[in-house]
């Protein structure tokens, strides 16, 4: 026989056999001993595999046991027990769900075991592991900061030297440093208030100066209008000027008139002499 033909035939037979093997069982069936057997539904297990004469025999899970999927298992799985609290009890189709009490941490992914949270305030928890967990605590804030419990945030510690003060207490992971100096020891807030106060006064003064400057500049700009409107300040100025002019004018007129009268006198004198 042709070796190529014979190998092709073998391949064909093999592929027909494998596809047929996979295809002739239903969705919730499996092949055992060359036969398609039904799987047992969730909540049951296989009591007896199928034979030529009968189908698979399934039996419900007993108390404390469950199965969650279509299966071929010869027994159900044991329900999980919780070290601390039960969130949901075990059913025939679902396993128990566990909880750890507050202040405790799950030691594994299903919380069936718990361990105490040993971190203190100012520390944060770090978890490692994916199925079995382990924990360690590390500082919540950087070295120059403290953890404010009330606000639940890290805050920088007051540096007393910045305010020219000695340190009464250097502070720690949960408490701010305390600076020396009577009333002023309150976290340096006193100084912040003083600085803010001075800043406010300076700002007010600056604004006042700016406003005054602007007013003065505005007044100067508007002076030419004053002539038309008749501002007293301007008129008195010119009035003064006029007065002095009039005064000098008055004198001139008087002089003039005296000259006139002089000439009149002369005329009269001439008339008299002519007479
Ligand atoms: C931090 O300082 C405060 C106030 O003195 C103190 O009560 C606390 O025990 C200290 N904490 C640590 C971790 O040293």
mmCIF file of C-alpha atoms and ligand atoms in Angstrom:
data_model
loop_
_atom_site.group_PDB
_atom_site.id
_atom_site.type_symbol
_atom_site.label_atom_id
_atom_site.label_comp_id
_atom_site.label_asym_id
_atom_site.label_seq_id
_atom_site.Cartn_x
_atom_site.Cartn_y
_atom_site.Cartn_z
ATOM 1 C CA UNK A 1 0.000 0.000 0.000
ATOM 2 C CA UNK A 2 1.023 3.577 -0.636
ATOM 3 C CA UNK A 3 2.529 4.910 2.584
ATOM 4 C CA UNK A 4 1.088 8.396 1.983
ATOM 5 C CA UNK A 5 -2.415 7.017 1.467
ATOM 6 C CA UNK A 6 -2.216 4.827 4.558
ATOM 7 C CA UNK A 7 -1.034 7.674 6.806
ATOM 8 C CA UNK A 8 -3.835 9.933 5.478
ATOM 9 C CA UNK A 9 -6.322 7.217 6.240
ATOM 10 C CA UNK A 10 -4.985 6.931 9.784
ATOM 11 C CA UNK A 11 -5.293 10.707 10.275
ATOM 12 C CA UNK A 12 -8.845 10.649 8.952
ATOM 13 C CA UNK A 13 -9.879 7.822 11.225
ATOM 14 C CA UNK A 14 -8.240 9.505 14.206
ATOM 15 C CA UNK A 15 -9.886 12.881 13.610
ATOM 16 C CA UNK A 16 -13.326 11.330 13.039
ATOM 17 C CA UNK A 17 -12.879 9.325 16.193
ATOM 18 C CA UNK A 18 -11.792 12.332 18.359
ATOM 19 C CA UNK A 19 -14.487 14.740 17.057
ATOM 20 C CA UNK A 20 -17.081 12.034 17.460
ATOM 21 C CA UNK A 21 -15.816 11.339 20.982
ATOM 22 C CA UNK A 22 -16.072 15.015 21.977
ATOM 23 C CA UNK A 23 -19.285 15.711 20.113
ATOM 24 C CA UNK A 24 -21.529 12.888 21.182
ATOM 25 C CA UNK A 25 -21.848 14.055 24.822
ATOM 26 C CA UNK A 26 -24.280 16.822 25.911
ATOM 27 C CA UNK A 27 -23.426 20.071 27.653
ATOM 28 C CA UNK A 28 -23.887 18.728 31.164
ATOM 29 C CA UNK A 29 -22.488 15.327 30.339
ATOM 30 C CA UNK A 30 -19.069 13.745 30.350
ATOM 31 C CA UNK A 31 -17.551 10.613 28.876
ATOM 32 C CA UNK A 32 -16.724 7.886 31.362
ATOM 33 C CA UNK A 33 -15.745 4.404 30.275
ATOM 34 C CA UNK A 34 -16.746 5.274 26.714
ATOM 35 C CA UNK A 35 -20.230 6.379 27.727
ATOM 36 C CA UNK A 36 -21.775 9.814 28.088
ATOM 37 C CA UNK A 37 -22.771 10.299 31.709
ATOM 38 C CA UNK A 38 -24.897 13.111 33.127
ATOM 39 C CA UNK A 39 -23.173 15.422 35.592
ATOM 40 C CA UNK A 40 -24.789 16.038 38.938
ATOM 41 C CA UNK A 41 -26.249 19.516 39.515
ATOM 42 C CA UNK A 42 -25.048 21.994 42.215
ATOM 43 C CA UNK A 43 -26.101 20.817 45.678
ATOM 44 C CA UNK A 44 -25.673 17.146 44.743
ATOM 45 C CA UNK A 45 -22.900 14.635 44.205
ATOM 46 C CA UNK A 46 -22.515 11.488 42.118
ATOM 47 C CA UNK A 47 -23.696 8.488 44.064
ATOM 48 C CA UNK A 48 -23.266 6.086 41.158
ATOM 49 C CA UNK A 49 -21.811 6.604 37.686
ATOM 50 C CA UNK A 50 -24.019 5.794 34.750
ATOM 51 C CA UNK A 51 -23.971 2.338 33.192
ATOM 52 C CA UNK A 52 -25.448 0.983 30.011
ATOM 53 C CA UNK A 53 -28.621 0.275 31.913
ATOM 54 C CA UNK A 54 -29.072 3.528 33.928
ATOM 55 C CA UNK A 55 -28.224 7.191 34.125
ATOM 56 C CA UNK A 56 -25.935 8.826 36.700
ATOM 57 C CA UNK A 57 -27.357 8.592 40.192
ATOM 58 C CA UNK A 58 -27.056 11.898 42.087
ATOM 59 C CA UNK A 59 -27.562 12.500 45.779
ATOM 60 C CA UNK A 60 -27.976 15.779 47.700
ATOM 61 C CA UNK A 61 -25.125 17.100 49.840
ATOM 62 C CA UNK A 62 -25.463 16.373 53.516
ATOM 63 C CA UNK A 63 -25.486 18.934 56.319
ATOM 64 C CA UNK A 64 -22.215 20.903 56.389
ATOM 65 C CA UNK A 65 -21.379 20.015 52.811
ATOM 66 C CA UNK A 66 -21.977 21.768 49.504
ATOM 67 C CA UNK A 67 -21.301 21.630 45.764
ATOM 68 C CA UNK A 68 -21.475 24.811 43.747
ATOM 69 C CA UNK A 69 -21.196 23.494 40.164
ATOM 70 C CA UNK A 70 -22.308 20.686 37.860
ATOM 71 C CA UNK A 71 -19.946 17.970 38.894
ATOM 72 C CA UNK A 72 -18.771 14.407 38.768
ATOM 73 C CA UNK A 73 -17.492 14.390 42.320
ATOM 74 C CA UNK A 74 -18.176 11.410 44.444
ATOM 75 C CA UNK A 75 -18.720 13.587 47.464
ATOM 76 C CA UNK A 76 -19.643 17.203 48.341
ATOM 77 C CA UNK A 77 -17.148 19.709 49.645
ATOM 78 C CA UNK A 78 -16.983 20.455 53.330
ATOM 79 C CA UNK A 79 -18.313 23.857 54.328
ATOM 80 C CA UNK A 80 -15.729 26.321 55.532
ATOM 81 C CA UNK A 81 -15.708 27.150 59.219
ATOM 82 C CA UNK A 82 -14.997 30.677 60.392
ATOM 83 C CA UNK A 83 -12.666 31.567 63.219
ATOM 84 C CA UNK A 84 -14.693 34.607 64.214
ATOM 85 C CA UNK A 85 -17.973 35.493 62.511
ATOM 86 C CA UNK A 86 -20.275 34.010 59.918
ATOM 87 C CA UNK A 87 -21.508 36.452 57.321
ATOM 88 C CA UNK A 88 -23.534 33.846 55.397
ATOM 89 C CA UNK A 89 -24.240 30.325 56.438
ATOM 90 C CA UNK A 90 -23.350 27.396 54.226
ATOM 91 C CA UNK A 91 -26.074 26.074 51.915
ATOM 92 C CA UNK A 92 -26.069 22.986 49.698
ATOM 93 C CA UNK A 93 -24.848 25.110 46.790
ATOM 94 C CA UNK A 94 -22.792 27.825 48.459
ATOM 95 C CA UNK A 95 -19.951 27.838 50.924
ATOM 96 C CA UNK A 96 -19.915 29.808 54.175
ATOM 97 C CA UNK A 97 -18.685 33.398 54.035
ATOM 98 C CA UNK A 98 -16.683 34.628 56.987
ATOM 99 C CA UNK A 99 -15.944 37.940 58.665
ATOM 100 C CA UNK A 100 -13.379 39.165 61.141
ATOM 101 C CA UNK A 101 -14.421 41.375 64.032
ATOM 102 C CA UNK A 102 -13.421 45.023 64.039
ATOM 103 C CA UNK A 103 -9.842 45.435 65.127
ATOM 104 C CA UNK A 104 -9.019 42.160 63.416
ATOM 105 C CA UNK A 105 -7.754 41.419 59.945
ATOM 106 C CA UNK A 106 -8.418 38.555 57.552
ATOM 107 C CA UNK A 107 -5.461 36.201 57.482
ATOM 108 C CA UNK A 108 -6.542 34.711 54.150
ATOM 109 C CA UNK A 109 -8.622 35.574 51.108
ATOM 110 C CA UNK A 110 -11.831 34.087 52.585
ATOM 111 C CA UNK A 111 -11.432 35.509 56.101
ATOM 112 C CA UNK A 112 -11.751 32.080 57.714
ATOM 113 C CA UNK A 113 -8.849 33.031 59.962
ATOM 114 C CA UNK A 114 -8.288 36.351 61.626
ATOM 115 C CA UNK A 115 -5.463 38.167 63.328
ATOM 116 C CA UNK A 116 -5.349 41.252 65.482
ATOM 117 C CA UNK A 117 -4.496 44.576 63.894
ATOM 118 C CA UNK A 118 -1.424 45.554 65.875
ATOM 119 C CA UNK A 119 -0.861 48.915 64.207
ATOM 120 C CA UNK A 120 -1.205 51.955 66.439
ATOM 121 C CA UNK A 121 -2.305 55.453 65.472
ATOM 122 C CA UNK A 122 0.287 57.086 63.273
ATOM 123 C CA UNK A 123 1.028 53.780 61.585
ATOM 124 C CA UNK A 124 -0.446 52.313 58.457
ATOM 125 C CA UNK A 125 -1.056 48.715 57.571
ATOM 126 C CA UNK A 126 0.729 46.914 54.743
ATOM 127 C CA UNK A 127 -0.600 43.590 53.465
ATOM 128 C CA UNK A 128 1.399 41.017 51.531
ATOM 129 C CA UNK A 129 0.344 37.700 50.020
ATOM 130 C CA UNK A 130 -2.613 36.816 47.794
ATOM 131 C CA UNK A 131 -4.234 33.729 49.374
ATOM 132 C CA UNK A 132 -2.650 33.747 52.802
ATOM 133 C CA UNK A 133 -2.124 37.273 54.042
ATOM 134 C CA UNK A 134 0.523 38.686 56.303
ATOM 135 C CA UNK A 135 0.660 42.174 57.694
ATOM 136 C CA UNK A 136 3.149 44.659 58.980
ATOM 137 C CA UNK A 137 2.833 48.217 60.243
ATOM 138 C CA UNK A 138 4.785 51.182 58.984
ATOM 139 C CA UNK A 139 4.756 54.898 59.838
ATOM 140 C CA UNK A 140 1.849 56.692 58.193
ATOM 141 C CA UNK A 141 3.741 59.953 57.772
ATOM 142 C CA UNK A 142 7.228 60.978 56.693
ATOM 143 C CA UNK A 143 9.939 61.666 59.262
ATOM 144 C CA UNK A 144 9.244 65.377 59.719
ATOM 145 C CA UNK A 145 5.465 64.951 59.926
ATOM 146 C CA UNK A 146 2.957 63.752 62.498
ATOM 147 C CA UNK A 147 -0.404 62.044 62.090
ATOM 148 C CA UNK A 148 -3.334 64.267 63.056
ATOM 149 C CA UNK A 149 -5.838 61.805 64.504
ATOM 150 C CA UNK A 150 -8.784 64.237 64.425
ATOM 151 C CA UNK A 151 -8.360 65.129 60.778
ATOM 152 C CA UNK A 152 -6.898 61.790 59.735
ATOM 153 C CA UNK A 153 -4.045 63.384 57.792
ATOM 154 C CA UNK A 154 -0.290 63.842 58.033
ATOM 155 C CA UNK A 155 0.841 67.332 58.966
ATOM 156 C CA UNK A 156 4.352 68.774 59.076
ATOM 157 C CA UNK A 157 5.748 69.239 62.562
ATOM 158 C CA UNK A 158 6.350 72.824 63.679
ATOM 159 C CA UNK A 159 9.996 73.764 63.486
ATOM 160 C CA UNK A 160 10.522 75.851 66.606
ATOM 161 C CA UNK A 161 13.849 77.172 65.301
ATOM 162 C CA UNK A 162 12.008 78.913 62.454
ATOM 163 C CA UNK A 163 10.298 81.077 65.083
ATOM 164 C CA UNK A 164 13.494 81.540 67.007
ATOM 165 C CA UNK A 165 12.199 79.354 69.824
ATOM 166 C CA UNK A 166 13.639 76.461 71.751
ATOM 167 C CA UNK A 167 11.943 73.070 71.524
ATOM 168 C CA UNK A 168 10.070 71.995 74.643
ATOM 169 C CA UNK A 169 8.996 68.677 73.106
ATOM 170 C CA UNK A 170 10.350 67.414 69.795
ATOM 171 C CA UNK A 171 7.066 65.784 68.795
ATOM 172 C CA UNK A 172 6.560 62.218 67.572
ATOM 173 C CA UNK A 173 4.559 60.256 65.031
ATOM 174 C CA UNK A 174 1.249 61.359 66.536
ATOM 175 C CA UNK A 175 2.024 64.678 68.219
ATOM 176 C CA UNK A 176 3.295 67.983 66.959
ATOM 177 C CA UNK A 177 6.429 69.481 68.490
ATOM 178 C CA UNK A 178 5.980 71.977 71.309
ATOM 179 C CA UNK A 179 8.006 75.192 71.277
ATOM 180 C CA UNK A 180 9.099 77.161 74.362
ATOM 181 C CA UNK A 181 7.564 80.509 75.204
ATOM 182 C CA UNK A 182 4.513 80.985 77.461
ATOM 183 C CA UNK A 183 1.291 81.501 75.527
ATOM 184 C CA UNK A 184 3.115 81.144 72.280
ATOM 185 C CA UNK A 185 3.636 77.456 72.604
ATOM 186 C CA UNK A 186 0.464 76.485 70.853
ATOM 187 C CA UNK A 187 1.933 74.826 67.783
ATOM 188 C CA UNK A 188 3.340 78.162 66.649
ATOM 189 C CA UNK A 189 -0.138 79.285 65.621
ATOM 190 C CA UNK A 190 0.329 82.403 67.742
ATOM 191 C CA UNK A 191 3.164 83.477 65.467
ATOM 192 C CA UNK A 192 1.203 82.714 62.393
ATOM 193 C CA UNK A 193 -1.564 84.955 63.748
ATOM 194 C CA UNK A 194 0.891 87.729 64.548
ATOM 195 C CA UNK A 195 2.420 87.521 61.089
ATOM 196 C CA UNK A 196 -1.016 87.473 59.501
ATOM 197 C CA UNK A 197 -2.012 90.502 61.612
ATOM 198 C CA UNK A 198 1.040 92.493 60.567
ATOM 199 C CA UNK A 199 0.468 91.485 56.986
ATOM 200 C CA UNK A 200 -3.137 92.659 57.175
ATOM 201 C CA UNK A 201 -2.166 96.053 58.608
ATOM 202 C CA UNK A 202 0.509 96.529 55.943
ATOM 203 C CA UNK A 203 -1.915 95.587 53.221
ATOM 204 C CA UNK A 204 -4.543 98.012 54.562
ATOM 205 C CA UNK A 205 -1.982 100.823 54.667
ATOM 206 C CA UNK A 206 -0.864 100.092 51.127
ATOM 207 C CA UNK A 207 -4.438 100.150 49.886
ATOM 208 C CA UNK A 208 -5.091 103.433 51.746
ATOM 209 C CA UNK A 209 -2.003 105.041 50.199
ATOM 210 C CA UNK A 210 -2.974 103.827 46.746
ATOM 211 C CA UNK A 211 -6.527 105.159 47.094
ATOM 212 C CA UNK A 212 -5.277 108.542 48.321
ATOM 213 C CA UNK A 213 -2.820 108.753 45.447
ATOM 214 C CA UNK A 214 -5.544 107.895 42.960
ATOM 215 C CA UNK A 215 -7.868 110.558 44.457
ATOM 216 C CA UNK A 216 -5.219 113.259 44.292
ATOM 217 C CA UNK A 217 -4.369 112.372 40.710
ATOM 218 C CA UNK A 218 -8.041 112.468 39.786
ATOM 219 C CA UNK A 219 -8.559 115.883 41.365
ATOM 220 C CA UNK A 220 -5.649 117.352 39.400
ATOM 221 C CA UNK A 221 -7.008 115.968 36.156
ATOM 222 C CA UNK A 222 -10.394 117.627 36.745
ATOM 223 C CA UNK A 223 -9.101 121.176 37.579
ATOM 224 C CA UNK A 224 -9.682 122.712 34.064
ATOM 225 C CA UNK A 225 -13.404 122.030 34.441
ATOM 226 C CA UNK A 226 -13.480 124.156 37.536
ATOM 227 C CA UNK A 227 -13.366 127.439 35.447
ATOM 228 C CA UNK A 228 -16.607 126.660 33.650
ATOM 229 C CA UNK A 229 -18.373 125.388 36.700
ATOM 230 C CA UNK A 230 -17.133 128.322 38.743
ATOM 231 C CA UNK A 231 -15.262 126.733 41.561
ATOM 232 C CA UNK A 232 -14.767 129.112 44.445
ATOM 233 C CA UNK A 233 -11.128 128.263 44.894
ATOM 234 C CA UNK A 234 -10.289 129.437 41.377
ATOM 235 C CA UNK A 235 -12.467 132.552 41.377
ATOM 236 C CA UNK A 236 -11.041 133.817 44.619
ATOM 237 C CA UNK A 237 -7.606 133.464 43.106
ATOM 238 C CA UNK A 238 -8.495 135.579 40.085
ATOM 239 C CA UNK A 239 -10.531 137.877 42.305
ATOM 240 C CA UNK A 240 -7.473 138.586 44.332
ATOM 241 C CA UNK A 241 -5.600 139.313 41.166
ATOM 242 C CA UNK A 242 -8.357 141.646 39.919
ATOM 243 C CA UNK A 243 -8.504 143.404 43.176
ATOM 244 C CA UNK A 244 -4.861 144.249 43.063
ATOM 245 C CA UNK A 245 -5.275 145.322 39.448
ATOM 246 C CA UNK A 246 -8.261 147.462 40.328
ATOM 247 C CA UNK A 247 -6.392 148.918 43.202
ATOM 248 C CA UNK A 248 -3.525 149.932 40.985
ATOM 249 C CA UNK A 249 -6.060 151.007 38.323
ATOM 250 C CA UNK A 250 -7.875 153.072 40.906
ATOM 251 C CA UNK A 251 -4.698 154.842 41.695
ATOM 252 C CA UNK A 252 -4.091 155.437 37.991
ATOM 253 C CA UNK A 253 -7.600 156.855 37.606
ATOM 254 C CA UNK A 254 -7.119 159.051 40.596
ATOM 255 C CA UNK A 255 -3.815 160.200 39.164
ATOM 256 C CA UNK A 256 -5.474 160.690 35.826
ATOM 257 C CA UNK A 257 -8.339 162.618 37.325
ATOM 258 C CA UNK A 258 -5.997 164.716 39.345
ATOM 259 C CA UNK A 259 -4.145 165.419 36.137
ATOM 260 C CA UNK A 260 -7.450 166.255 34.438
ATOM 261 C CA UNK A 261 -8.390 168.573 37.240
ATOM 262 C CA UNK A 262 -4.936 170.054 37.020
ATOM 263 C CA UNK A 263 -5.445 170.741 33.352
ATOM 264 C CA UNK A 264 -8.907 172.065 34.092
ATOM 265 C CA UNK A 265 -7.433 174.368 36.665
ATOM 266 C CA UNK A 266 -4.897 175.482 34.098
ATOM 267 C CA UNK A 267 -7.682 176.046 31.555
ATOM 268 C CA UNK A 268 -9.633 178.085 34.065
ATOM 269 C CA UNK A 269 -6.498 179.949 34.946
ATOM 270 C CA UNK A 270 -5.908 180.668 31.273
ATOM 271 C CA UNK A 271 -9.526 181.762 30.918
ATOM 272 C CA UNK A 272 -9.186 183.984 33.930
ATOM 273 C CA UNK A 273 -5.970 185.496 32.651
ATOM 274 C CA UNK A 274 -7.609 186.041 29.281
ATOM 275 C CA UNK A 275 -10.409 187.864 30.900
HETATM 276 C C1 LIG B 1 3.982 61.109 71.511
HETATM 277 O O1 LIG B 1 3.903 62.182 72.401
HETATM 278 C C2 LIG B 1 2.720 62.215 73.187
HETATM 279 C C3 LIG B 1 2.706 63.514 73.987
HETATM 280 O O2 LIG B 1 3.843 63.653 74.793
HETATM 281 C C4 LIG B 1 2.667 60.967 74.068
HETATM 282 O O3 LIG B 1 1.485 60.987 74.828
HETATM 283 C C5 LIG B 1 2.704 59.743 73.176
HETATM 284 O O4 LIG B 1 2.748 58.582 73.939
HETATM 285 C C6 LIG B 1 3.910 59.782 72.225
HETATM 286 N N1 LIG B 1 3.810 58.703 71.302
HETATM 287 C C7 LIG B 1 4.869 57.998 70.922
HETATM 288 C C8 LIG B 1 4.603 56.949 69.927
HETATM 289 O O5 LIG B 1 5.976 58.189 71.351
#
